[in-house]
């Protein structure tokens, strides 16, 4: 019996080691090291072009990741089939619409090719990602997410930042600030829109090292050149003399994190909004069982909290519990029923209030050219006015008559609907930088509680993949020989530049 574990973080590694100890065949996949080109697209995190040139050397990065966590070597020694640099882009289980499947399979890719692997049970430990925040200049190189910064600093040893401004004062912000300070970086300031720091003790420790913690403050603009951020303008909220400038080369967004639920949603697991667990999370029991028999979730993808950020052992224990339950199911030959679903978490913050506060501050400093969705260049006025993409005519009467208010009259505004109308979230980053802030803008503009907005859908592949990874470069002879027979047009596949003037004249006639 084969157990698939996706994610080699604290939860995934603990799950793989526990299952191997129990004698189960384990395959552990992790997409790191991520290809440098994907990092440039801010996948899977908002890297903000602050990875050093070392990330172009995949072999070196493989060594750095293995050295960053000794449990990876321990997993190898325990007999776990460890696949680094391999992403899981789809999870497919027998269900209506996929009845041709005889067993569960996962779609995998190393960037050059794709393949499918079967499994009998799976533990998803995909972690978390950062919530984006749009302000003038946030598209500049040097604006990045805190999870990306932590990953580059710890797992890759390739963070190219020296003077850092951090937006946020929660556990994610303070833990990264302390790590960056210890690594010799200068933390210029922590910036928080609330009147008090979210992680008071962590901010006190940083203040003792001379790091300013600026509450009631927002970045109103990041400025720089082709090399990236050079300085930021800080605005003190509710102040008559609001702005001052700070020199920095990096702005780290630590305004919130979101559980990575893409694969779970693609697989059809029940997802619900639980504010005390970080937003949309899989509905699991205490052992991590989802609504899909044989599918488990553990770690940050099952719910984020300040406790997990500060103490990775909490996530590791979740991984071990999920592994024990999965192994018991495999041993008895059938999945156990899901027990009481966890509908609460270790609430350390009011996620709706926090996201609303940051989005309100961002909307206050935004200008008409600030793109909420960078990939598709959708601005805040475009979003609120539900304007079509810029390459389509915008002056048509039906389009001018449509806005969020008119859409709200038809029922709850769904982000998928907004995406189809404006293309917000329909870019190569697959909405990773804008999804949560678009939801927060929609909630605020329509007076809808954030938790009431439906989860925007995910579809496989959940990672950008080149078409070459799905198709053979060369066609079988029988296919090439019969192309013309399909349409009956001789020479239809010949490039135009190979045709003589006479041939073109003959075809026109």
Short mmCIF file of C-alpha atoms in Angstrom, two decimals:
data_model
loop_
_atom_site.label_atom_id
_atom_site.label_comp_id
_atom_site.label_asym_id
_atom_site.label_seq_id
_atom_site.Cartn_x
_atom_site.Cartn_y
_atom_site.Cartn_z
CA UNK A 1 0.00 0.00 0.00
CA UNK A 2 1.36 3.40 -0.98
CA UNK A 3 1.02 6.63 0.99
CA UNK A 4 1.59 9.89 -0.87
CA UNK A 5 2.77 12.92 1.12
CA UNK A 6 2.80 16.31 -0.63
CA UNK A 7 5.02 18.89 1.02
CA UNK A 8 8.35 18.49 2.83
CA UNK A 9 7.78 21.06 5.53
CA UNK A 10 7.47 20.23 9.24
CA UNK A 11 4.10 18.47 8.83
CA UNK A 12 4.96 16.57 5.65
CA UNK A 13 8.34 15.33 6.86
CA UNK A 14 6.92 14.26 10.22
CA UNK A 15 4.11 12.39 8.43
CA UNK A 16 6.49 10.64 6.04
CA UNK A 17 8.84 9.56 8.84
CA UNK A 18 5.98 8.31 11.01
CA UNK A 19 4.47 6.29 8.15
CA UNK A 20 7.86 4.82 7.21
CA UNK A 21 8.39 3.82 10.85
CA UNK A 22 5.10 1.93 10.65
CA UNK A 23 6.29 0.00 7.61
CA UNK A 24 4.21 1.74 4.93
CA UNK A 25 5.62 2.57 1.48
CA UNK A 26 5.87 6.37 1.35
CA UNK A 27 6.41 8.75 -1.56
CA UNK A 28 7.23 12.31 -0.47
CA UNK A 29 7.15 15.07 -3.11
CA UNK A 30 8.08 18.72 -2.70
CA UNK A 31 8.26 21.37 -5.42
CA UNK A 32 11.35 22.99 -3.96
CA UNK A 33 13.79 23.85 -5.39
CA UNK A 34 11.50 25.78 -7.70
CA UNK A 35 12.77 26.60 -11.18
CA UNK A 36 14.15 30.14 -11.40
CA UNK A 37 11.75 31.00 -14.24
CA UNK A 38 8.76 30.09 -12.05
CA UNK A 39 10.18 32.24 -9.28
CA UNK A 40 10.15 35.09 -11.79
CA UNK A 41 6.40 34.52 -12.18
CA UNK A 42 6.01 34.62 -8.36
CA UNK A 43 5.13 30.92 -8.17
CA UNK A 44 4.48 29.40 -5.73
CA UNK A 45 5.27 32.43 -3.53
CA UNK A 46 5.56 36.17 -4.12
CA UNK A 47 9.36 36.20 -4.56
CA UNK A 48 9.48 39.79 -5.83
CA UNK A 49 12.70 39.23 -7.83
CA UNK A 50 14.73 39.11 -4.64
CA UNK A 51 16.25 35.66 -5.25
CA UNK A 52 19.98 35.70 -5.91
CA UNK A 53 21.59 34.24 -9.04
CA UNK A 54 22.36 31.09 -7.06
CA UNK A 55 18.77 29.93 -7.63
CA UNK A 56 19.63 29.34 -11.30
CA UNK A 57 21.80 26.42 -10.23
CA UNK A 58 19.24 23.74 -9.41
CA UNK A 59 21.85 21.26 -8.17
CA UNK A 60 23.18 23.81 -5.68
CA UNK A 61 19.65 24.60 -4.55
CA UNK A 62 18.92 20.90 -4.10
CA UNK A 63 21.92 20.66 -1.79
CA UNK A 64 20.90 23.82 0.09
CA UNK A 65 17.37 22.52 0.71
CA UNK A 66 18.61 19.13 1.86
CA UNK A 67 21.10 20.83 4.19
CA UNK A 68 18.47 23.21 5.59
CA UNK A 69 16.51 20.36 7.22
CA UNK A 70 18.28 17.25 8.45
CA UNK A 71 14.98 15.35 8.44
CA UNK A 72 15.18 15.16 4.64
CA UNK A 73 18.29 13.00 4.94
CA UNK A 74 16.57 11.08 7.73
CA UNK A 75 13.66 10.39 5.39
CA UNK A 76 16.01 9.05 2.72
CA UNK A 77 17.63 6.76 5.27
CA UNK A 78 14.21 5.57 6.48
CA UNK A 79 13.39 4.36 2.96
CA UNK A 80 11.06 7.19 1.96
CA UNK A 81 10.99 7.83 -1.80
CA UNK A 82 11.83 11.54 -1.65
CA UNK A 83 11.22 13.57 -4.81
CA UNK A 84 12.55 17.14 -4.52
CA UNK A 85 11.91 19.65 -7.29
CA UNK A 86 8.70 17.84 -8.24
CA UNK A 87 5.36 19.66 -8.09
CA UNK A 88 1.94 18.10 -7.69
CA UNK A 89 -0.27 19.93 -10.20
CA UNK A 90 -3.46 17.88 -9.89
CA UNK A 91 -5.16 15.32 -7.67
CA UNK A 92 -7.71 13.07 -9.35
CA UNK A 93 -9.99 10.59 -7.59
CA UNK A 94 -12.77 8.37 -8.95
CA UNK A 95 -15.99 10.40 -8.83
CA UNK A 96 -18.76 11.58 -11.17
CA UNK A 97 -17.04 12.91 -14.27
CA UNK A 98 -13.94 10.80 -13.64
CA UNK A 99 -15.48 7.35 -13.61
CA UNK A 100 -12.82 6.09 -16.01
CA UNK A 101 -10.35 6.28 -13.11
CA UNK A 102 -9.96 2.97 -11.31
CA UNK A 103 -7.85 4.45 -8.48
CA UNK A 104 -6.59 7.77 -7.17
CA UNK A 105 -3.74 9.41 -9.08
CA UNK A 106 -1.64 12.54 -8.71
CA UNK A 107 -0.29 14.61 -11.57
CA UNK A 108 3.42 15.34 -11.10
CA UNK A 109 5.94 17.43 -12.99
CA UNK A 110 9.62 18.27 -12.75
CA UNK A 111 9.19 21.19 -15.17
CA UNK A 112 10.45 19.24 -18.18
CA UNK A 113 7.91 16.42 -18.23
CA UNK A 114 4.72 15.29 -16.51
CA UNK A 115 3.51 11.92 -15.32
CA UNK A 116 0.87 10.33 -13.14
CA UNK A 117 1.38 8.21 -10.03
CA UNK A 118 -1.22 6.17 -8.19
CA UNK A 119 -1.63 6.11 -4.43
CA UNK A 120 -3.83 4.46 -1.83
CA UNK A 121 -3.94 7.34 0.67
CA UNK A 122 -2.55 10.87 0.63
CA UNK A 123 -1.57 13.50 3.17
CA UNK A 124 -1.56 17.05 1.83
CA UNK A 125 0.89 19.25 3.73
CA UNK A 126 1.15 22.03 1.15
CA UNK A 127 1.71 24.84 3.64
CA UNK A 128 0.65 28.45 3.26
CA UNK A 129 1.21 31.47 1.03
CA UNK A 130 1.09 35.21 1.54
CA UNK A 131 -1.78 37.64 1.10
CA UNK A 132 -0.91 40.43 -1.31
CA UNK A 133 -1.50 44.14 -0.74
CA UNK A 134 -1.74 46.70 -3.52
CA UNK A 135 -0.23 50.14 -3.03
CA UNK A 136 1.48 52.45 -5.56
CA UNK A 137 4.77 50.84 -6.55
CA UNK A 138 4.03 47.35 -5.24
CA UNK A 139 4.81 45.95 -8.69
CA UNK A 140 8.48 46.97 -8.33
CA UNK A 141 11.15 44.30 -7.81
CA UNK A 142 11.79 44.12 -4.10
CA UNK A 143 8.18 43.95 -2.93
CA UNK A 144 7.69 40.35 -1.81
CA UNK A 145 5.79 38.07 0.56
CA UNK A 146 7.09 37.02 3.95
CA UNK A 147 6.80 33.29 3.18
CA UNK A 148 8.91 33.82 0.07
CA UNK A 149 11.44 35.80 2.10
CA UNK A 150 11.62 33.09 4.77
CA UNK A 151 12.03 30.42 2.09
CA UNK A 152 14.83 32.27 0.32
CA UNK A 153 16.58 33.02 3.60
CA UNK A 154 16.36 29.60 5.24
CA UNK A 155 15.77 26.90 2.61
CA UNK A 156 17.67 28.45 -0.33
CA UNK A 157 20.23 30.69 1.38
CA UNK A 158 19.59 33.03 -1.54
CA UNK A 159 17.81 36.15 -0.27
CA UNK A 160 19.25 39.22 -1.99
CA UNK A 161 18.02 41.91 0.41
CA UNK A 162 19.92 44.16 2.79
CA UNK A 163 17.59 46.91 4.05
CA UNK A 164 14.09 45.60 4.72
CA UNK A 165 10.80 47.27 5.61
CA UNK A 166 8.17 44.81 6.85
CA UNK A 167 4.44 45.44 6.56
CA UNK A 168 2.70 43.72 9.46
CA UNK A 169 3.43 43.06 13.12
CA UNK A 170 2.08 39.54 13.64
CA UNK A 171 4.00 36.35 14.31
CA UNK A 172 4.99 35.97 10.63
CA UNK A 173 6.45 39.49 10.60
CA UNK A 174 8.33 39.26 13.89
CA UNK A 175 9.73 35.75 13.32
CA UNK A 176 11.10 36.78 9.91
CA UNK A 177 12.44 40.06 11.29
CA UNK A 178 14.35 38.21 13.99
CA UNK A 179 15.73 35.70 11.45
CA UNK A 180 16.74 38.48 9.05
CA UNK A 181 18.38 40.43 11.87
CA UNK A 182 20.31 37.32 12.92
CA UNK A 183 21.42 36.82 9.29
CA UNK A 184 22.97 40.27 9.17
CA UNK A 185 20.20 42.12 7.36
CA UNK A 186 18.97 45.52 8.48
CA UNK A 187 15.33 45.63 9.45
CA UNK A 188 14.51 49.29 8.87
CA UNK A 189 11.03 49.18 10.42
CA UNK A 190 7.88 47.17 11.03
CA UNK A 191 4.82 49.01 9.73
CA UNK A 192 1.36 48.26 11.15
CA UNK A 193 -1.95 49.94 10.30
CA UNK A 194 -3.51 49.05 13.66
CA UNK A 195 -2.96 51.17 16.73
CA UNK A 196 -1.15 48.36 18.55
CA UNK A 197 1.21 45.58 17.40
CA UNK A 198 -0.40 42.19 16.81
CA UNK A 199 2.55 40.27 18.30
CA UNK A 200 3.36 42.48 21.26
CA UNK A 201 6.12 40.32 22.77
CA UNK A 202 7.87 39.82 19.43
CA UNK A 203 7.78 43.54 18.72
CA UNK A 204 9.21 44.26 22.16
CA UNK A 205 12.17 41.98 21.40
CA UNK A 206 12.76 43.73 18.09
CA UNK A 207 12.47 47.17 19.67
CA UNK A 208 15.17 46.13 22.15
CA UNK A 209 17.45 45.59 19.11
CA UNK A 210 16.63 49.06 17.81
CA UNK A 211 14.00 48.09 15.23
CA UNK A 212 11.24 50.74 15.04
CA UNK A 213 7.66 49.44 15.22
CA UNK A 214 5.43 52.04 13.57
CA UNK A 215 1.75 51.58 14.40
CA UNK A 216 -1.10 53.48 12.79
CA UNK A 217 1.04 53.73 9.66
CA UNK A 218 0.81 52.62 6.02
CA UNK A 219 3.18 52.57 3.06
CA UNK A 220 1.67 55.07 0.63
CA UNK A 221 4.20 54.49 -2.15
CA UNK A 222 7.27 52.46 -3.06
CA UNK A 223 9.72 54.19 -5.39
CA UNK A 224 12.73 52.96 -7.29
CA UNK A 225 14.10 52.03 -10.70
CA UNK A 226 14.66 48.95 -12.85
CA UNK A 227 16.70 47.41 -10.04
CA UNK A 228 13.75 47.63 -7.70
CA UNK A 229 12.67 49.48 -4.58
CA UNK A 230 14.91 52.30 -3.41
CA UNK A 231 12.69 53.91 -0.79
CA UNK A 232 9.16 53.95 0.55
CA UNK A 233 6.90 56.75 1.65
CA UNK A 234 5.20 56.11 4.99
CA UNK A 235 1.93 57.80 5.88
CA UNK A 236 0.85 58.13 9.47
CA UNK A 237 -2.89 57.51 9.53
CA UNK A 238 -5.10 60.17 11.15
CA UNK A 239 -2.24 62.64 11.30
CA UNK A 240 -2.02 66.18 9.98
CA UNK A 241 1.66 65.78 8.99
CA UNK A 242 1.51 62.27 7.59
CA UNK A 243 4.38 61.41 5.24
CA UNK A 244 8.09 60.65 5.60
CA UNK A 245 10.59 58.69 3.49
CA UNK A 246 12.58 55.58 4.41
CA UNK A 247 15.44 54.13 2.39
CA UNK A 248 15.23 50.37 1.73
CA UNK A 249 15.71 47.79 -1.01
CA UNK A 250 12.95 45.36 0.00
CA UNK A 251 9.37 45.59 1.27
CA UNK A 252 8.16 42.34 2.84
CA UNK A 253 4.39 41.85 2.98
CA UNK A 254 3.47 40.11 6.23
CA UNK A 255 -0.12 41.33 6.41
CA UNK A 256 -1.52 37.80 6.52
CA UNK A 257 -1.20 34.29 5.16
CA UNK A 258 -3.63 31.87 3.53
CA UNK A 259 -3.72 28.04 3.69
CA UNK A 260 -2.77 26.45 0.36
CA UNK A 261 -5.92 24.48 -0.51
CA UNK A 262 -5.61 24.22 -4.31
CA UNK A 263 -5.09 20.45 -4.50
CA UNK A 264 -7.72 19.77 -1.87
CA UNK A 265 -10.26 21.84 -3.77
CA UNK A 266 -9.38 20.18 -7.10
CA UNK A 267 -9.83 16.79 -5.45
CA UNK A 268 -13.32 17.81 -4.30
CA UNK A 269 -12.70 17.98 -0.55
CA UNK A 270 -15.13 20.06 1.50
CA UNK A 271 -13.70 23.56 2.04
CA UNK A 272 -15.14 26.08 4.48
CA UNK A 273 -14.28 29.50 5.85
CA UNK A 274 -12.97 29.33 9.43
CA UNK A 275 -11.58 32.69 10.47
CA UNK A 276 -9.73 31.27 13.47
CA UNK A 277 -7.85 28.90 11.14
CA UNK A 278 -6.81 31.51 8.61
CA UNK A 279 -9.67 31.59 6.12
CA UNK A 280 -10.73 28.88 3.67
CA UNK A 281 -9.54 25.52 4.97
CA UNK A 282 -10.42 21.85 4.44
CA UNK A 283 -13.02 20.56 6.85
CA UNK A 284 -11.08 17.92 8.78
CA UNK A 285 -11.38 15.96 11.98
CA UNK A 286 -8.67 15.87 14.67
CA UNK A 287 -6.68 13.30 12.68
CA UNK A 288 -6.72 15.38 9.51
CA UNK A 289 -9.35 13.34 7.64
CA UNK A 290 -11.08 15.36 4.94
CA UNK A 291 -14.47 14.67 3.39
CA UNK A 292 -12.70 12.48 0.79
CA UNK A 293 -11.97 8.98 2.14
CA UNK A 294 -8.23 8.38 2.25
CA UNK A 295 -7.34 12.07 1.84
CA UNK A 296 -5.79 13.91 4.81
CA UNK A 297 -4.57 17.45 5.45
CA UNK A 298 -1.93 18.57 7.95
CA UNK A 299 0.13 21.61 8.79
CA UNK A 300 -0.54 25.14 7.57
CA UNK A 301 -2.78 24.02 4.68
CA UNK A 302 -5.18 22.69 7.33
CA UNK A 303 -5.14 26.03 9.14
CA UNK A 304 -2.61 28.73 9.97
CA UNK A 305 -2.01 30.25 13.39
CA UNK A 306 0.59 32.25 15.25
CA UNK A 307 1.38 29.14 17.27
CA UNK A 308 2.37 27.14 14.19
CA UNK A 309 4.49 30.03 12.96
CA UNK A 310 6.37 30.23 16.24
CA UNK A 311 6.56 26.49 16.93
CA UNK A 312 6.90 24.12 13.92
CA UNK A 313 6.40 21.18 16.26
CA UNK A 314 2.65 21.92 16.28
CA UNK A 315 2.50 21.27 12.53
CA UNK A 316 4.77 18.24 12.90
CA UNK A 317 2.42 16.72 15.46
CA UNK A 318 -0.48 17.20 13.06
CA UNK A 319 1.54 15.36 10.42
CA UNK A 320 2.25 12.45 12.76
CA UNK A 321 -1.43 12.17 13.74
CA UNK A 322 -2.49 12.16 10.09
CA UNK A 323 0.13 9.52 9.26
CA UNK A 324 -1.00 7.28 12.13
CA UNK A 325 -4.61 7.52 10.98
CA UNK A 326 -3.70 6.92 7.32
CA UNK A 327 -1.58 3.88 8.20
CA UNK A 328 -4.41 2.45 10.32
CA UNK A 329 -6.80 2.89 7.39
CA UNK A 330 -4.38 1.21 5.01
CA UNK A 331 -3.85 -1.69 7.42
CA UNK A 332 -7.56 -2.41 7.76
CA UNK A 333 -8.09 -2.07 4.01
CA UNK A 334 -10.79 0.61 4.15
CA UNK A 335 -10.92 4.24 5.27
CA UNK A 336 -12.33 5.11 8.66
CA UNK A 337 -15.24 7.57 8.72
CA UNK A 338 -14.46 11.20 9.43
CA UNK A 339 -15.12 12.10 13.06
CA UNK A 340 -16.26 15.45 14.46
CA UNK A 341 -15.13 18.21 12.12
CA UNK A 342 -12.92 20.97 13.55
CA UNK A 343 -14.80 24.24 13.16
CA UNK A 344 -12.61 26.33 15.43
CA UNK A 345 -8.93 27.04 15.77
CA UNK A 346 -6.36 28.74 17.94
CA UNK A 347 -7.61 32.24 17.16
CA UNK A 348 -4.86 34.83 17.65
CA UNK A 349 -6.32 37.42 15.32
CA UNK A 350 -9.62 38.49 13.82
CA UNK A 351 -8.81 37.67 10.20
CA UNK A 352 -11.76 39.61 8.78
CA UNK A 353 -10.97 42.72 10.79
CA UNK A 354 -7.26 42.50 10.02
CA UNK A 355 -7.70 42.00 6.28
CA UNK A 356 -10.33 44.73 6.14
CA UNK A 357 -8.03 47.18 7.94
CA UNK A 358 -5.14 46.55 5.55
CA UNK A 359 -7.35 46.70 2.45
CA UNK A 360 -9.02 49.90 3.65
CA UNK A 361 -5.59 51.47 4.18
CA UNK A 362 -4.45 50.25 0.75
CA UNK A 363 -7.56 51.66 -0.92
CA UNK A 364 -6.92 54.99 0.80
CA UNK A 365 -3.42 55.32 -0.70
CA UNK A 366 -4.17 53.76 -4.11
CA UNK A 367 -4.22 55.85 -7.27
CA UNK A 368 -5.98 55.03 -10.59
CA UNK A 369 -2.83 53.31 -11.87
CA UNK A 370 -2.43 50.98 -8.90
CA UNK A 371 -3.07 47.46 -10.12
CA UNK A 372 -4.79 45.15 -7.65
CA UNK A 373 -4.11 42.33 -10.13
CA UNK A 374 -0.62 42.87 -11.53
CA UNK A 375 -0.72 40.08 -14.13
CA UNK A 376 -3.83 41.42 -15.90
CA UNK A 377 -3.35 45.09 -14.91
CA UNK A 378 -6.72 45.41 -13.21
CA UNK A 379 -6.91 48.58 -11.13
CA UNK A 380 -9.13 49.29 -8.15
CA UNK A 381 -11.54 51.44 -10.26
CA UNK A 382 -11.66 48.62 -12.83
CA UNK A 383 -12.55 46.14 -10.10
CA UNK A 384 -15.18 48.30 -8.42
CA UNK A 385 -16.68 49.30 -11.76
CA UNK A 386 -16.51 45.72 -13.10
CA UNK A 387 -14.81 47.02 -16.23
CA UNK A 388 -13.81 44.64 -19.01
CA UNK A 389 -10.15 43.97 -19.89
CA UNK A 390 -8.36 46.94 -21.44
CA UNK A 391 -8.06 45.26 -24.83
CA UNK A 392 -11.88 45.26 -25.21
CA UNK A 393 -14.10 48.31 -25.96
CA UNK A 394 -15.28 49.81 -22.69
CA UNK A 395 -17.80 52.39 -23.85
CA UNK A 396 -20.63 49.96 -24.52
CA UNK A 397 -23.87 50.79 -22.69
CA UNK A 398 -24.35 47.35 -21.06
CA UNK A 399 -20.81 47.51 -19.67
CA UNK A 400 -21.20 51.07 -18.38
CA UNK A 401 -24.44 50.13 -16.61
CA UNK A 402 -22.79 47.23 -14.76
CA UNK A 403 -21.00 47.61 -11.43
CA UNK A 404 -20.67 45.77 -8.12
CA UNK A 405 -23.93 47.22 -6.84
CA UNK A 406 -25.90 45.92 -9.81
CA UNK A 407 -24.24 42.51 -9.56
CA UNK A 408 -24.93 42.34 -5.83
CA UNK A 409 -28.67 42.67 -6.54
CA UNK A 410 -28.50 39.27 -8.23
CA UNK A 411 -27.06 37.56 -5.12
CA UNK A 412 -23.65 37.08 -3.53
CA UNK A 413 -20.83 38.42 -5.67
CA UNK A 414 -18.56 35.53 -6.64
CA UNK A 415 -14.91 36.14 -7.41
CA UNK A 416 -15.10 33.70 -10.34
CA UNK A 417 -17.77 35.95 -11.85
CA UNK A 418 -15.58 39.02 -11.37
CA UNK A 419 -12.62 37.16 -12.87
CA UNK A 420 -14.55 36.39 -16.05
CA UNK A 421 -15.73 39.99 -16.38
CA UNK A 422 -12.48 41.81 -15.52
CA UNK A 423 -9.76 39.08 -15.72
CA UNK A 424 -8.66 39.89 -12.14
CA UNK A 425 -6.84 36.77 -10.95
CA UNK A 426 -6.55 35.23 -14.42
CA UNK A 427 -2.79 35.63 -14.84
CA UNK A 428 0.30 33.41 -14.73
CA UNK A 429 0.58 33.73 -10.92
CA UNK A 430 -2.91 32.15 -10.84
CA UNK A 431 -4.22 34.73 -8.40
CA UNK A 432 -1.65 34.09 -5.69
CA UNK A 433 -0.89 37.80 -5.25
CA UNK A 434 -4.43 39.17 -5.57
CA UNK A 435 -7.01 36.51 -4.68
CA UNK A 436 -7.50 37.41 -1.01
CA UNK A 437 -7.32 41.16 -1.46
CA UNK A 438 -9.86 41.00 -4.31
CA UNK A 439 -12.17 39.09 -1.96
CA UNK A 440 -11.63 41.68 0.76
CA UNK A 441 -12.38 44.54 -1.67
CA UNK A 442 -15.55 42.80 -2.85
CA UNK A 443 -16.63 42.16 0.75
CA UNK A 444 -16.04 45.76 1.77
CA UNK A 445 -17.70 47.24 -1.33
CA UNK A 446 -20.83 45.10 -1.04
CA UNK A 447 -21.11 45.05 2.75
CA UNK A 448 -20.73 41.26 2.79
CA UNK A 449 -18.90 39.42 5.59
CA UNK A 450 -15.66 38.01 4.20
CA UNK A 451 -16.57 34.50 5.30
CA UNK A 452 -19.80 34.60 3.30
CA UNK A 453 -18.09 35.08 -0.07
CA UNK A 454 -17.73 31.78 -1.96
CA UNK A 455 -14.28 30.28 -2.42
CA UNK A 456 -12.94 31.10 -5.89
CA UNK A 457 -12.52 27.83 -7.76
CA UNK A 458 -9.24 26.11 -8.50
CA UNK A 459 -8.55 23.97 -11.55
CA UNK A 460 -5.73 21.68 -12.54
CA UNK A 461 -2.99 22.32 -13.30
CA UNK A 462 -2.55 24.33 -10.12
CA UNK A 463 1.00 25.22 -11.21
CA UNK A 464 1.95 26.88 -14.53
CA UNK A 465 3.42 24.22 -16.80
CA UNK A 466 4.85 24.51 -20.33
CA UNK A 467 2.92 22.74 -23.07
CA UNK A 468 6.12 20.86 -23.86
CA UNK A 469 5.75 19.08 -20.53
CA UNK A 470 2.47 17.57 -21.71
CA UNK A 471 3.29 16.75 -25.35
CA UNK A 472 5.96 14.85 -27.23
CA UNK A 473 8.22 16.99 -29.40
CA UNK A 474 7.99 14.54 -32.31
CA UNK A 475 4.83 13.11 -33.84
CA UNK A 476 4.41 9.44 -34.73
CA UNK A 477 4.75 8.87 -38.47
CA UNK A 478 1.17 7.65 -38.76
CA UNK A 479 -0.11 10.92 -37.27
CA UNK A 480 2.03 13.14 -39.48
CA UNK A 481 1.05 11.18 -42.59
CA UNK A 482 -2.66 11.71 -42.02
CA UNK A 483 -2.89 15.37 -41.06
CA UNK A 484 -4.07 16.45 -44.53
CA UNK A 485 -6.67 13.69 -44.62
CA UNK A 486 -8.45 15.25 -41.65
CA UNK A 487 -9.28 18.48 -43.48
CA UNK A 488 -8.53 17.72 -47.12
CA UNK A 489 -6.39 20.84 -47.68
CA UNK A 490 -3.06 19.94 -49.34
CA UNK A 491 -0.12 21.83 -47.87
CA UNK A 492 -2.13 23.38 -45.07
CA UNK A 493 0.63 22.76 -42.56
CA UNK A 494 3.45 24.08 -44.78
CA UNK A 495 4.90 27.40 -43.52
CA UNK A 496 4.00 30.24 -45.85
CA UNK A 497 7.64 31.18 -46.36
CA UNK A 498 8.36 27.80 -47.99
CA UNK A 499 5.76 28.34 -50.71
CA UNK A 500 6.87 29.90 -53.99
CA UNK A 501 5.00 32.77 -55.59
CA UNK A 502 3.68 30.33 -58.15
CA UNK A 503 2.41 27.97 -55.47
CA UNK A 504 0.69 30.80 -53.64
CA UNK A 505 -0.87 32.03 -56.90
CA UNK A 506 -2.09 28.52 -57.66
CA UNK A 507 -3.60 28.15 -54.18
CA UNK A 508 -5.39 31.50 -54.53
CA UNK A 509 -6.86 30.47 -57.83
#
